Structures are given as C-alpha cells and as structure tokens.
mmCIF file of C-alpha atoms in Angstrom:
data_model
loop_
_atom_site.group_PDB
_atom_site.id
_atom_site.type_symbol
_atom_site.label_atom_id
_atom_site.label_comp_id
_atom_site.label_asym_id
_atom_site.label_seq_id
_atom_site.Cartn_x
_atom_site.Cartn_y
_atom_site.Cartn_z
ATOM 1 C CA MET H 132 29.058 3.572 -4.664
ATOM 2 C CA PRO H 133 28.044 6.587 -6.662
ATOM 3 C CA ALA H 134 26.139 9.252 -5.480
ATOM 4 C CA GLU H 135 22.395 8.455 -7.203
ATOM 5 C CA ASP H 136 22.732 5.126 -5.449
ATOM 6 C CA ASN H 137 23.494 6.609 -2.487
ATOM 7 C CA PHE H 138 20.444 4.951 -0.807
ATOM 8 C CA THR H 139 18.597 1.782 0.704
ATOM 9 C CA VAL H 140 15.027 0.540 -0.170
ATOM 10 C CA THR H 141 14.124 -2.934 0.793
ATOM 11 C CA PRO H 142 11.274 -4.436 2.969
ATOM 12 C CA TYR H 143 12.784 -3.462 5.921
ATOM 13 C CA ALA H 144 14.988 -0.044 5.810
ATOM 14 C CA VAL H 145 14.303 3.053 3.033
ATOM 15 C CA LYS H 146 17.238 5.291 3.708
ATOM 16 C CA GLY H 147 18.941 8.566 1.211
ATOM 17 C CA ASP H 148 17.764 10.236 -1.401
ATOM 18 C CA ILE H 149 16.445 8.599 -3.218
ATOM 19 C CA ASN H 150 15.976 7.484 -7.040
ATOM 20 C CA TYR H 151 13.125 5.958 -8.296
ATOM 21 C CA ASP H 152 14.803 5.614 -12.114
ATOM 22 C CA ARG H 153 17.733 3.456 -10.824
ATOM 23 C CA LEU H 154 15.145 1.791 -8.636
ATOM 24 C CA LEU H 155 13.851 0.091 -12.085
ATOM 25 C CA ASP H 156 16.936 -1.423 -12.918
ATOM 26 C CA ARG H 157 17.850 -2.827 -9.652
ATOM 27 C CA PHE H 158 14.638 -4.354 -8.777
ATOM 28 C CA GLY H 159 13.710 -5.399 -12.927
ATOM 29 C CA ALA H 160 10.531 -3.767 -12.796
ATOM 30 C CA ASP H 161 8.703 -1.081 -15.587
ATOM 31 C CA ARG H 162 7.608 2.089 -16.018
ATOM 32 C CA LEU H 163 3.990 2.698 -16.453
ATOM 33 C CA THR H 164 3.217 3.404 -20.035
ATOM 34 C CA SER H 165 1.502 6.464 -21.293
ATOM 35 C CA GLU H 166 -1.113 3.490 -22.549
ATOM 36 C CA GLN H 167 -1.310 1.548 -20.259
ATOM 37 C CA LYS H 168 -2.185 4.115 -18.117
ATOM 38 C CA THR H 169 -5.156 5.045 -20.435
ATOM 39 C CA ARG H 170 -6.005 1.902 -20.084
ATOM 40 C CA PHE H 171 -7.587 2.134 -16.330
ATOM 41 C CA PRO H 172 -10.681 3.210 -15.624
ATOM 42 C CA ASP H 173 -12.305 6.131 -16.315
ATOM 43 C CA PRO H 174 -12.353 8.513 -14.905
ATOM 44 C CA SER H 175 -8.741 7.755 -13.903
ATOM 45 C CA HIS H 176 -7.325 8.074 -10.629
ATOM 46 C CA PRO H 177 -5.055 10.525 -9.906
ATOM 47 C CA LEU H 178 -2.078 8.021 -8.173
ATOM 48 C CA VAL H 179 -2.071 6.396 -11.504
ATOM 49 C CA ARG H 180 -1.835 9.666 -13.646
ATOM 50 C CA ARG H 181 0.139 11.847 -12.126
ATOM 51 C CA ASP H 182 2.537 8.609 -11.907
ATOM 52 C CA VAL H 183 2.538 8.565 -8.292
ATOM 53 C CA PHE H 184 1.761 4.641 -9.548
ATOM 54 C CA TYR H 185 4.505 5.011 -11.899
ATOM 55 C CA ALA H 186 6.413 0.950 -12.477
ATOM 56 C CA GLN H 187 4.354 -2.096 -12.859
ATOM 57 C CA ARG H 188 5.272 -6.603 -13.487
ATOM 58 C CA ASP H 189 2.600 -7.748 -15.371
ATOM 59 C CA VAL H 190 -0.376 -5.809 -15.032
ATOM 60 C CA ASP H 191 -1.874 -5.492 -18.909
ATOM 61 C CA PRO H 192 -3.905 -8.928 -17.881
ATOM 62 C CA PHE H 193 -5.280 -6.960 -14.808
ATOM 63 C CA LEU H 194 -6.240 -4.283 -17.048
ATOM 64 C CA ASP H 195 -7.468 -7.007 -19.792
ATOM 65 C CA ALA H 196 -9.559 -8.771 -17.282
ATOM 66 C CA ALA H 197 -11.330 -5.720 -15.282
ATOM 67 C CA ASN H 198 -11.643 -3.705 -18.924
ATOM 68 C CA ASP H 199 -13.622 -7.046 -20.689
ATOM 69 C CA ASP H 200 -15.372 -7.851 -17.447
ATOM 70 C CA LYS H 201 -13.485 -11.087 -16.551
ATOM 71 C CA PRO H 202 -11.825 -12.277 -12.780
ATOM 72 C CA HIS H 203 -9.775 -10.321 -11.438
ATOM 73 C CA SER H 204 -8.524 -8.684 -7.573
ATOM 74 C CA ILE H 205 -6.424 -7.024 -6.139
ATOM 75 C CA VAL H 206 -3.651 -7.647 -2.877
ATOM 76 C CA THR H 207 -3.266 -5.130 -0.165
ATOM 77 C CA GLY H 208 -2.131 -5.468 2.658
ATOM 78 C CA ARG H 209 -1.537 -3.760 6.287
ATOM 79 C CA GLY H 210 1.640 -4.792 8.547
ATOM 80 C CA PRO H 211 -0.297 -3.560 12.155
ATOM 81 C CA SER H 212 3.085 -1.583 13.993
ATOM 82 C CA GLY H 213 1.197 0.887 15.207
ATOM 83 C CA PRO H 214 -1.328 3.570 14.267
ATOM 84 C CA MET H 215 -2.355 4.492 10.391
ATOM 85 C CA HIS H 216 -1.083 7.553 9.274
ATOM 86 C CA ILE H 217 -2.040 8.719 5.310
ATOM 87 C CA GLY H 218 0.326 7.366 3.645
ATOM 88 C CA HIS H 219 -0.408 4.161 4.623
ATOM 89 C CA ILE H 220 -4.576 4.618 4.081
ATOM 90 C CA PHE H 221 -3.893 5.435 -0.163
ATOM 91 C CA PRO H 222 -3.277 2.305 -1.508
ATOM 92 C CA PHE H 223 -6.904 0.850 0.244
ATOM 93 C CA TYR H 224 -8.981 4.036 -1.696
ATOM 94 C CA PHE H 225 -7.538 3.031 -4.651
ATOM 95 C CA ALA H 226 -8.197 -0.445 -4.201
ATOM 96 C CA LYS H 227 -11.908 0.917 -3.283
ATOM 97 C CA TYR H 228 -11.896 3.301 -6.225
ATOM 98 C CA LEU H 229 -11.559 0.140 -8.669
ATOM 99 C CA GLN H 230 -13.821 -2.413 -6.780
ATOM 100 C CA GLU H 231 -16.027 0.537 -7.221
ATOM 101 C CA GLN H 232 -15.384 1.158 -11.097
ATOM 102 C CA THR H 233 -14.856 -2.611 -12.572
ATOM 103 C CA GLY H 234 -16.132 -5.215 -9.317
ATOM 104 C CA THR H 235 -12.298 -6.061 -8.154
ATOM 105 C CA LEU H 236 -11.625 -8.496 -5.409
ATOM 106 C CA VAL H 237 -10.341 -7.048 -2.883
ATOM 107 C CA TYR H 238 -8.513 -9.389 -0.256
ATOM 108 C CA ILE H 239 -6.062 -7.598 2.431
ATOM 109 C CA PRO H 240 -4.076 -9.668 4.265
ATOM 110 C CA PHE H 241 -2.827 -8.259 8.463
ATOM 111 C CA SER H 242 0.619 -9.299 9.053
ATOM 112 C CA ASP H 243 0.819 -9.345 12.801
ATOM 113 C CA ASP H 244 3.195 -13.103 12.176
ATOM 114 C CA GLU H 245 5.385 -10.751 10.384
ATOM 115 C CA LYS H 246 5.416 -7.354 12.678
ATOM 116 C CA TYR H 247 5.913 -9.432 16.170
ATOM 117 C CA PHE H 248 9.016 -10.903 14.514
ATOM 118 C CA LEU H 249 9.897 -7.785 13.007
ATOM 119 C CA LYS H 250 9.407 -5.227 15.067
ATOM 120 C CA ASN H 251 10.129 -4.522 19.434
ATOM 121 C CA LYS H 252 6.694 -5.341 20.964
ATOM 122 C CA SER H 253 5.187 -7.994 22.084
ATOM 123 C CA MET H 254 1.662 -10.140 20.836
ATOM 124 C CA ASP H 255 -0.890 -7.576 23.409
ATOM 125 C CA GLU H 256 0.599 -4.502 21.298
ATOM 126 C CA ILE H 257 0.444 -5.613 17.665
ATOM 127 C CA SER H 258 -3.385 -7.543 18.519
ATOM 128 C CA ASP H 259 -4.285 -4.344 19.998
ATOM 129 C CA TYR H 260 -3.041 -1.862 16.785
ATOM 130 C CA THR H 261 -4.783 -4.993 14.801
ATOM 131 C CA ARG H 262 -8.050 -4.106 16.255
ATOM 132 C CA GLN H 263 -7.156 0.142 15.912
ATOM 133 C CA ASN H 264 -6.242 -0.857 12.235
ATOM 134 C CA LEU H 265 -9.259 -2.611 11.344
ATOM 135 C CA ARG H 266 -11.554 -0.028 11.868
ATOM 136 C CA ASP H 267 -9.466 2.338 9.955
ATOM 137 C CA LEU H 268 -9.548 -0.719 7.030
ATOM 138 C CA LEU H 269 -13.521 -1.225 7.430
ATOM 139 C CA ALA H 270 -13.966 3.193 7.291
ATOM 140 C CA VAL H 271 -12.880 2.808 4.520
ATOM 141 C CA GLY H 272 -15.982 1.444 2.696
ATOM 142 C CA PHE H 273 -15.462 -1.020 0.947
ATOM 143 C CA ASP H 274 -18.341 -4.247 -0.555
ATOM 144 C CA PRO H 275 -18.176 -7.536 2.071
ATOM 145 C CA ASP H 276 -19.411 -9.091 -1.148
ATOM 146 C CA ARG H 277 -16.446 -8.216 -3.122
ATOM 147 C CA THR H 278 -13.577 -8.060 -0.260
ATOM 148 C CA ARG H 279 -12.129 -10.879 2.052
ATOM 149 C CA ILE H 280 -9.508 -9.483 5.385
ATOM 150 C CA ILE H 281 -7.209 -12.047 6.528
ATOM 151 C CA VAL H 282 -5.335 -11.858 9.303
ATOM 152 C CA ASP H 283 -2.790 -14.302 9.681
ATOM 153 C CA THR H 284 -2.444 -15.238 13.052
ATOM 154 C CA ALA H 285 -6.387 -15.879 13.363
ATOM 155 C CA ASP H 286 -6.948 -17.533 9.828
ATOM 156 C CA ALA H 287 -3.892 -19.615 10.903
ATOM 157 C CA ASP H 288 -6.418 -22.748 9.401
ATOM 158 C CA VAL H 289 -5.643 -21.271 6.240
ATOM 159 C CA VAL H 290 -2.437 -19.383 6.257
ATOM 160 C CA TYR H 291 -0.436 -21.465 7.932
ATOM 161 C CA PRO H 292 -0.944 -25.113 5.745
ATOM 162 C CA LEU H 293 -0.221 -23.029 1.797
ATOM 163 C CA ALA H 294 2.836 -21.250 3.502
ATOM 164 C CA THR H 295 3.851 -24.496 5.358
ATOM 165 C CA ALA H 296 3.371 -26.361 0.731
ATOM 166 C CA PHE H 297 5.724 -22.808 -0.509
ATOM 167 C CA ALA H 298 8.290 -22.271 2.315
ATOM 168 C CA LYS H 299 9.321 -25.681 0.093
ATOM 169 C CA GLU H 300 9.901 -23.393 -3.247
ATOM 170 C CA VAL H 301 12.206 -21.375 -1.498
ATOM 171 C CA THR H 302 15.701 -21.526 -0.215
ATOM 172 C CA GLN H 303 17.076 -19.829 2.707
ATOM 173 C CA SER H 304 20.533 -18.835 -0.428
ATOM 174 C CA THR H 305 17.131 -16.700 -1.730
ATOM 175 C CA VAL H 306 15.623 -15.551 1.225
ATOM 176 C CA ASP H 307 19.139 -13.652 2.530
ATOM 177 C CA ALA H 308 19.396 -12.864 -1.259
ATOM 178 C CA THR H 309 16.614 -10.178 -1.264
ATOM 179 C CA TYR H 310 16.221 -9.913 1.490
ATOM 180 C CA GLY H 311 19.082 -10.158 3.424
ATOM 181 C CA GLU H 312 20.293 -11.907 6.531
ATOM 182 C CA PRO H 313 16.901 -12.173 8.512
ATOM 183 C CA GLU H 314 17.117 -10.787 12.898
ATOM 184 C CA ASN H 315 15.173 -14.512 13.177
ATOM 185 C CA ILE H 316 13.868 -16.936 12.057
ATOM 186 C CA GLY H 317 10.912 -15.785 11.392
ATOM 187 C CA LEU H 318 11.526 -13.646 9.203
ATOM 188 C CA SER H 319 13.901 -16.824 7.418
ATOM 189 C CA PHE H 320 10.242 -18.206 7.269
ATOM 190 C CA TYR H 321 7.537 -14.723 6.166
ATOM 191 C CA PRO H 322 8.307 -14.426 2.768
ATOM 192 C CA ALA H 323 6.095 -17.910 2.243
ATOM 193 C CA VAL H 324 3.114 -16.539 4.214
ATOM 194 C CA GLN H 325 3.482 -13.929 1.854
ATOM 195 C CA ALA H 326 2.569 -15.588 -0.763
ATOM 196 C CA THR H 327 -0.128 -17.287 0.644
ATOM 197 C CA HIS H 328 -1.280 -13.284 0.938
ATOM 198 C CA LEU H 329 -0.616 -13.241 -2.654
ATOM 199 C CA LEU H 330 -1.346 -15.903 -4.352
ATOM 200 C CA LEU H 331 -4.664 -16.409 -1.941
ATOM 201 C CA PRO H 332 -7.574 -14.979 -4.337
ATOM 202 C CA GLN H 333 -6.625 -17.503 -6.614
ATOM 203 C CA LEU H 334 -6.695 -20.161 -5.224
ATOM 204 C CA VAL H 335 -9.632 -19.513 -3.289
ATOM 205 C CA GLU H 336 -11.715 -18.050 -6.527
ATOM 206 C CA GLY H 337 -9.982 -19.957 -9.072
ATOM 207 C CA ARG H 338 -6.816 -18.727 -12.118
ATOM 208 C CA HIS H 339 -7.779 -15.338 -12.933
ATOM 209 C CA PRO H 340 -4.544 -11.992 -13.348
ATOM 210 C CA THR H 341 -4.450 -10.851 -9.429
ATOM 211 C CA LEU H 342 -2.270 -7.356 -9.145
ATOM 212 C CA VAL H 343 -0.687 -6.139 -6.066
ATOM 213 C CA PRO H 344 -0.932 -2.066 -5.683
ATOM 214 C CA ILE H 345 2.335 -1.617 -3.144
ATOM 215 C CA ALA H 346 4.794 0.758 -1.796
ATOM 216 C CA VAL H 347 8.078 -0.395 -4.521
ATOM 217 C CA ASP H 348 9.940 -1.350 -1.109
ATOM 218 C CA GLN H 349 7.595 -3.958 -0.896
ATOM 219 C CA ASP H 350 8.068 -5.349 -4.757
ATOM 220 C CA PRO H 351 10.462 -8.131 -3.172
ATOM 221 C CA HIS H 352 7.970 -9.926 -1.955
ATOM 222 C CA VAL H 353 6.499 -10.086 -4.870
ATOM 223 C CA ARG H 354 9.352 -11.458 -6.834
ATOM 224 C CA VAL H 355 9.607 -13.637 -5.061
ATOM 225 C CA CYS H 356 6.366 -15.321 -5.163
ATOM 226 C CA ARG H 357 6.376 -14.677 -9.029
ATOM 227 C CA ASP H 358 9.394 -17.626 -8.896
ATOM 228 C CA ILE H 359 7.247 -19.640 -6.293
ATOM 229 C CA ALA H 360 4.199 -18.841 -9.439
ATOM 230 C CA ALA H 361 6.420 -19.624 -11.797
ATOM 231 C CA LYS H 362 6.834 -23.343 -10.835
ATOM 232 C CA LYS H 363 3.492 -24.820 -11.948
ATOM 233 C CA ARG H 364 3.052 -26.840 -8.786
ATOM 234 C CA TYR H 365 -0.110 -24.734 -8.204
ATOM 235 C CA ASP H 366 -2.834 -23.259 -11.120
ATOM 236 C CA VAL H 367 -1.526 -20.009 -10.445
ATOM 237 C CA ARG H 368 -0.844 -16.838 -12.579
ATOM 238 C CA LYS H 369 1.772 -14.941 -11.391
ATOM 239 C CA PRO H 370 1.022 -11.333 -8.909
ATOM 240 C CA GLY H 371 1.597 -8.275 -10.975
ATOM 241 C CA ALA H 372 2.542 -5.230 -9.088
ATOM 242 C CA LEU H 373 1.672 -1.982 -9.677
ATOM 243 C CA LEU H 374 4.393 -0.167 -7.893
ATOM 244 C CA SER H 375 3.970 3.917 -5.493
ATOM 245 C CA LYS H 376 7.007 6.026 -4.330
ATOM 246 C CA PHE H 377 6.591 7.211 -1.040
ATOM 247 C CA LEU H 378 3.998 9.435 0.102
ATOM 248 C CA PRO H 379 6.672 12.180 1.424
ATOM 249 C CA SER H 380 7.271 12.372 4.971
ATOM 250 C CA LEU H 381 7.000 15.638 6.478
ATOM 251 C CA GLU H 382 10.458 17.069 7.194
ATOM 252 C CA GLY H 383 11.181 16.109 3.133
ATOM 253 C CA PRO H 384 12.036 13.675 0.853
ATOM 254 C CA GLY H 385 12.242 9.730 1.568
ATOM 255 C CA LYS H 386 9.057 7.677 3.897
ATOM 256 C CA MET H 387 6.617 8.760 5.443
ATOM 257 C CA SER H 388 6.551 6.786 9.143
ATOM 258 C CA SER H 389 4.606 6.282 12.369
ATOM 259 C CA SER H 390 7.504 3.948 13.972
ATOM 260 C CA ASP H 391 10.401 6.593 14.045
ATOM 261 C CA ASP H 392 11.003 10.288 15.227
ATOM 262 C CA ALA H 393 9.806 11.645 11.686
ATOM 263 C CA PRO H 394 5.842 13.467 12.516
ATOM 264 C CA SER H 395 3.029 12.182 10.683
ATOM 265 C CA ILE H 396 -0.100 13.081 9.931
ATOM 266 C CA LEU H 397 -2.145 9.486 11.201
ATOM 267 C CA LEU H 398 -5.044 8.702 10.521
ATOM 268 C CA SER H 399 -6.779 9.700 14.274
ATOM 269 C CA ASP H 400 -4.914 13.123 14.241
ATOM 270 C CA ASP H 401 -8.430 16.143 14.300
ATOM 271 C CA ARG H 402 -7.702 19.062 12.357
ATOM 272 C CA GLU H 403 -6.482 21.326 14.379
ATOM 273 C CA THR H 404 -3.452 18.543 15.300
ATOM 274 C CA VAL H 405 -2.727 18.630 11.365
ATOM 275 C CA THR H 406 -2.630 22.327 10.801
ATOM 276 C CA ASP H 407 -0.625 22.440 13.979
ATOM 277 C CA LYS H 408 1.792 19.068 12.140
ATOM 278 C CA ILE H 409 1.929 21.082 8.295
ATOM 279 C CA ARG H 410 2.934 24.505 10.307
ATOM 280 C CA THR H 411 5.132 23.326 12.103
ATOM 281 C CA TYR H 412 6.838 20.903 10.270
ATOM 282 C CA ALA H 413 6.217 20.710 6.388
ATOM 283 C CA PHE H 414 9.105 21.601 4.634
ATOM 284 C CA SER H 415 8.824 24.308 3.048
ATOM 285 C CA GLY H 416 10.213 24.571 -1.436
ATOM 286 C CA GLY H 417 9.383 28.606 -0.559
ATOM 287 C CA ARG H 418 12.051 31.282 -0.545
ATOM 288 C CA THR H 419 13.182 32.559 3.186
ATOM 289 C CA SER H 420 11.847 35.884 3.225
ATOM 290 C CA ILE H 421 8.206 37.392 1.552
ATOM 291 C CA GLU H 422 10.621 39.544 -0.606
ATOM 292 C CA GLU H 423 12.247 36.722 -1.941
ATOM 293 C CA HIS H 424 9.318 34.553 -2.189
ATOM 294 C CA ARG H 425 7.631 37.298 -4.140
ATOM 295 C CA SER H 426 10.367 38.295 -6.665
ATOM 296 C CA LYS H 427 12.045 34.683 -7.160
ATOM 297 C CA GLY H 428 9.319 32.619 -6.359
ATOM 298 C CA GLY H 429 9.459 28.107 -5.203
ATOM 299 C CA ASN H 430 9.774 25.005 -6.057
ATOM 300 C CA PRO H 431 6.738 22.976 -5.845
ATOM 301 C CA GLU H 432 8.902 19.890 -6.516
ATOM 302 C CA ILE H 433 9.998 19.531 -2.987
ATOM 303 C CA ASP H 434 7.491 21.122 -0.676
ATOM 304 C CA VAL H 435 5.910 18.493 1.153
ATOM 305 C CA PRO H 436 1.792 20.038 0.707
ATOM 306 C CA PHE H 437 2.190 21.479 -2.282
ATOM 307 C CA GLN H 438 3.158 17.376 -2.881
ATOM 308 C CA LEU H 439 0.853 16.029 -0.710
ATOM 309 C CA LEU H 440 -2.056 17.547 -2.230
ATOM 310 C CA TYR H 441 -0.720 16.448 -5.944
ATOM 311 C CA TYR H 442 -0.232 12.690 -4.634
ATOM 312 C CA PHE H 443 -3.983 12.207 -2.974
ATOM 313 C CA PHE H 444 -5.670 14.943 -1.667
ATOM 314 C CA GLU H 445 -6.949 17.552 -4.681
ATOM 315 C CA GLU H 446 -8.663 14.931 -7.067
ATOM 316 C CA SER H 447 -8.915 18.278 -9.630
ATOM 317 C CA ASP H 448 -5.448 18.291 -12.244
ATOM 318 C CA GLU H 449 -6.018 22.195 -13.137
ATOM 319 C CA ARG H 450 -6.196 22.823 -9.212
ATOM 320 C CA VAL H 451 -2.770 21.081 -8.372
ATOM 321 C CA GLU H 452 -1.282 22.423 -12.164
ATOM 322 C CA GLN H 453 -2.963 26.587 -10.841
ATOM 323 C CA LEU H 454 -1.146 25.888 -7.296
ATOM 324 C CA ALA H 455 2.190 24.359 -8.937
ATOM 325 C CA GLU H 456 2.027 28.342 -11.231
ATOM 326 C CA GLU H 457 1.128 30.035 -8.676
ATOM 327 C CA TYR H 458 3.892 29.344 -6.286
ATOM 328 C CA ARG H 459 6.952 28.800 -8.919
ATOM 329 C CA GLU H 460 6.040 33.055 -10.186
ATOM 330 C CA GLY H 461 5.607 33.907 -6.099
ATOM 331 C CA SER H 462 1.573 34.876 -5.970
ATOM 332 C CA LEU H 463 0.779 32.484 -4.097
ATOM 333 C CA LEU H 464 2.770 31.748 -1.067
ATOM 334 C CA SER H 465 4.082 29.039 1.142
ATOM 335 C CA GLY H 466 2.094 29.995 4.639
ATOM 336 C CA GLU H 467 -0.871 30.079 2.009
ATOM 337 C CA LEU H 468 0.163 26.697 0.970
ATOM 338 C CA LYS H 469 0.739 25.228 3.377
ATOM 339 C CA GLU H 470 -3.290 25.860 4.783
ATOM 340 C CA PHE H 471 -4.416 24.763 1.470
ATOM 341 C CA ALA H 472 -2.930 21.440 1.920
ATOM 342 C CA ALA H 473 -4.207 21.300 6.125
ATOM 343 C CA GLU H 474 -7.850 22.483 4.848
ATOM 344 C CA ARG H 475 -8.099 18.940 2.580
ATOM 345 C CA ILE H 476 -6.021 17.229 4.452
ATOM 346 C CA ALA H 477 -8.536 17.796 7.382
ATOM 347 C CA GLY H 478 -11.593 16.998 5.531
ATOM 348 C CA PHE H 479 -10.627 13.932 4.178
ATOM 349 C CA LEU H 480 -9.586 12.924 7.988
ATOM 350 C CA GLU H 481 -13.064 13.954 8.970
ATOM 351 C CA ALA H 482 -14.704 11.939 7.065
ATOM 352 C CA HIS H 483 -12.769 9.088 6.849
ATOM 353 C CA GLN H 484 -13.300 9.292 11.169
ATOM 354 C CA ALA H 485 -16.727 9.489 10.764
ATOM 355 C CA ARG H 486 -17.357 6.583 8.898
ATOM 356 C CA ARG H 487 -15.569 4.483 11.689
ATOM 357 C CA SER H 488 -17.065 5.823 14.569
ATOM 358 C CA ALA H 489 -20.455 4.692 12.975
ATOM 359 C CA LEU H 490 -19.173 1.198 12.915
ATOM 360 C CA GLY H 491 -20.149 -1.570 15.282
ATOM 361 C CA SER H 492 -19.036 -3.689 17.047
ATOM 362 C CA LEU H 493 -15.180 -4.625 15.110
ATOM 363 C CA GLU H 494 -16.743 -8.440 15.289
ATOM 364 C CA GLU H 495 -19.736 -7.195 14.129
ATOM 365 C CA GLU H 496 -18.621 -5.476 10.918
ATOM 366 C CA LEU H 497 -15.593 -7.601 10.570
ATOM 367 C CA SER H 498 -17.594 -10.761 10.458
ATOM 368 C CA ALA H 499 -18.946 -10.538 6.961
ATOM 369 C CA TYR H 500 -15.007 -9.904 5.332
ATOM 370 C CA ARG H 501 -13.653 -13.306 6.739
ATOM 371 C CA LEU H 502 -13.241 -16.043 4.356
ATOM 372 C CA THR H 503 -16.519 -18.883 4.183
ATOM 373 C CA GLU H 504 -15.778 -21.660 5.358
ATOM 374 C CA THR H 505 -15.737 -22.966 2.044
ATOM 375 C CA GLU H 506 -13.122 -20.534 0.217
ATOM 376 C CA ARG H 507 -10.678 -22.140 3.166
ATOM 377 C CA GLN H 508 -11.315 -25.677 2.415
ATOM 378 C CA ALA H 509 -10.996 -24.603 -1.407
ATOM 379 C CA ALA H 510 -7.273 -22.981 -1.012
ATOM 380 C CA ARG H 511 -6.736 -25.726 1.611
ATOM 381 C CA ARG H 512 -7.418 -27.980 -0.911
ATOM 382 C CA GLN H 513 -5.205 -26.149 -3.396
ATOM 383 C CA ALA H 514 -2.058 -26.593 -1.502
ATOM 384 C CA GLY H 515 -2.131 -30.835 -1.258
ATOM 385 C CA TYR H 516 -4.123 -30.653 2.143
ATOM 386 C CA PRO H 517 -7.380 -32.660 2.811
ATOM 387 C CA ASP H 518 -10.343 -31.652 4.295
ATOM 388 C CA ASN H 519 -10.052 -32.627 7.570
ATOM 389 C CA ALA H 520 -6.507 -33.870 7.588
ATOM 390 C CA LEU H 521 -7.095 -35.365 11.196
ATOM 391 C CA SER H 522 -9.828 -37.977 9.623
ATOM 392 C CA GLN H 523 -7.270 -38.782 6.878
ATOM 393 C CA GLN H 524 -5.231 -40.758 10.109
#
C-alpha cells in the first residue's frame, strides 16, 4: 500500500495520516468549488470559505432552493456515547447559521440505538448521555418552528416503520462492502435507520433538497441512503452532502474524540481547564527554543492552537492571516498563540454554557422540537403504513 494510502476512514474508525484528496477518490465525492462557496449565504461562514467543508455531493440543488426561498433542509445528528466536545458542536452552529440566513429546516436525529450496538455501555448510560447531549443541542438556539429533534428509541413509532421499509432495499453484502463485517445484527440493520434520518424531512414535508453536513468519515451513510432514494419507490430526492475535514485532536493530526485516551476540550470545560489543556497538550508547530523560533519561525499548518482558530474559533480572516504570518516570521511565540486560542475557545464555551444553564427542564424545552402527530402520520404513510395499523386488522 502506498504511504499516502496508509490511513483508515470509516464511520467507526479513523486512523493514520489522512490524505483528504485521496479520500475523495475512494468515496467518489467532488471538491466544493469556488463558485459553489460563493452561493452560500452572505456573510459566508468560516467553515465554508476556509475549506473546512471541502467536498460535496449534489450541493447545487440545496443552494438553488436556499437562494430562491424554496423548501430545503439540513440533517445533522448526534451519537450520544459520551459528553460532547468542541469537534461535535461546530456542525450544529453551522446549521443554525443557515437556518438564520435562509430559513433552513433542520432535523437533528439522535442515534442512541446505534451507540448501544457499537459501544460497551448500558442503555442507562446511553440514556444519560442522550439527556446531557440534548441540553447542549438546545443551547445552540435553534428556531423550534424550523427544527425537529428525533431520538431513535423515543421516536420508534416513526423511525422503526420507515427503517423497516428501507431495510428491504439494502443487502447484507452492501453493508459488508460499505462498513466491513458488522459486529452484531444491530449494526447490520442500522444503515436503514440512518437512511430514515436522512430522508425524514422529505417524508414529513414533501420532496425537496436536503443537505447533510458531516465529517467525511460519515459519508458511507449518505452513499447507502442515496442508493435507496435512487430506487424511486419513495417520492424523495437523493440527499446531498457537505463533507468536512476533522477538527484535530490536541495531540496532533487525527480526529478529536471523547471516547479514547486523547485529550479533548469538552463543552463543559471551564476557562481554567481549557487553558490547562491547551498549554499542556496542544501540539505546537513552534521551535524547540525561543531563540530558534525567533530566528526560523513556526509552522501554523501543523500547529493545533492555530488550526482550532482557523477552523472555527476566530471569525476574522484578517486576524487569522495576521496570526499565521507572525507565527511564520517568529514574532509570535507558541506560548502566545496557545494563550490566544485558549481565550477564544473559553469565551465561546462560556457563552454556550450560559445558554445551557438558562434552559428549563429538558422535557419542557424539548417538547417544542418534537415531531407533531400530524408529522408522524405523514412519515408513516410514506412508508406504506396506515395511520393506525391495528385498526385495519
């Protein structure tokens, strides 16, 4: 295997030094073009203009609908297997940005069932993380009239009938070829549940363009769902995808994770904890001494504090460019860059935590985001189920 191919990217494993261009060849996705970037709402989002969202599938129908004030939706979900960290949250703030700019309908599925199949955790543990994660999602501040949150086990009356219908469209050989041999039959069935998530906005609201902004490792879910939609048995469009690079772990290249031993910055971390994690763990692109750094400069391309600022935590392009230039020329030291990044991240988290603390009870807050009975019936009818199956016996 060539050195540049010595990496693994699947929904369940990310390993090695990732070559994002070669991933596009593997997955058959296309780069997000400069022209497509200009068609996102103005002001453009840093994740788009800085090439963090770098690839796409069928993004143009979504952009057409968004710019023409026609129905369009986003699906971006959460697998509640642990506390949320900063790498988990930025797609949701991106979805909120689109909702504010163009009135995007946002669907947020919680795959608590998948995490039970995948992780060595009890349903009680998964349920506890679900409740914690839901509060973090509610703190983002979505418009409840334009947002629906679906929890697989709590919304099984909708999710299961649809997944049952879609499961007939997917063979076990397709699952094995796409994901590898599943560890259990729950994971074999899960692609049908994921297809339910991605098609649900259309099944409820009618045929329209849907976009799925996800990290590139989740693209296999989209590919399987697009195959289902292409079979024309349901009045839906293939969902499009907006694929992102991974937010780096503090230790350097790779995907930030809250489920392994690598440190990550949690949404619950206070300012002191954030600063300590950045100072202690964040991989530096600087030199081994101040004198050498002043003389030769640092490398912002591999410096994790700079990358965190570039990805999400510094809005100003001018400030980002200034930091990179000063770091390269050596006038900005690694320690100073770490302090700047810690300040920005802590400020973001404090604002998020304040909104989270202001929420009332989870049940009360969540009620405005649940599918209505009319919406549930519409989705079930799309799957061929009568409004009350038992009454038809």
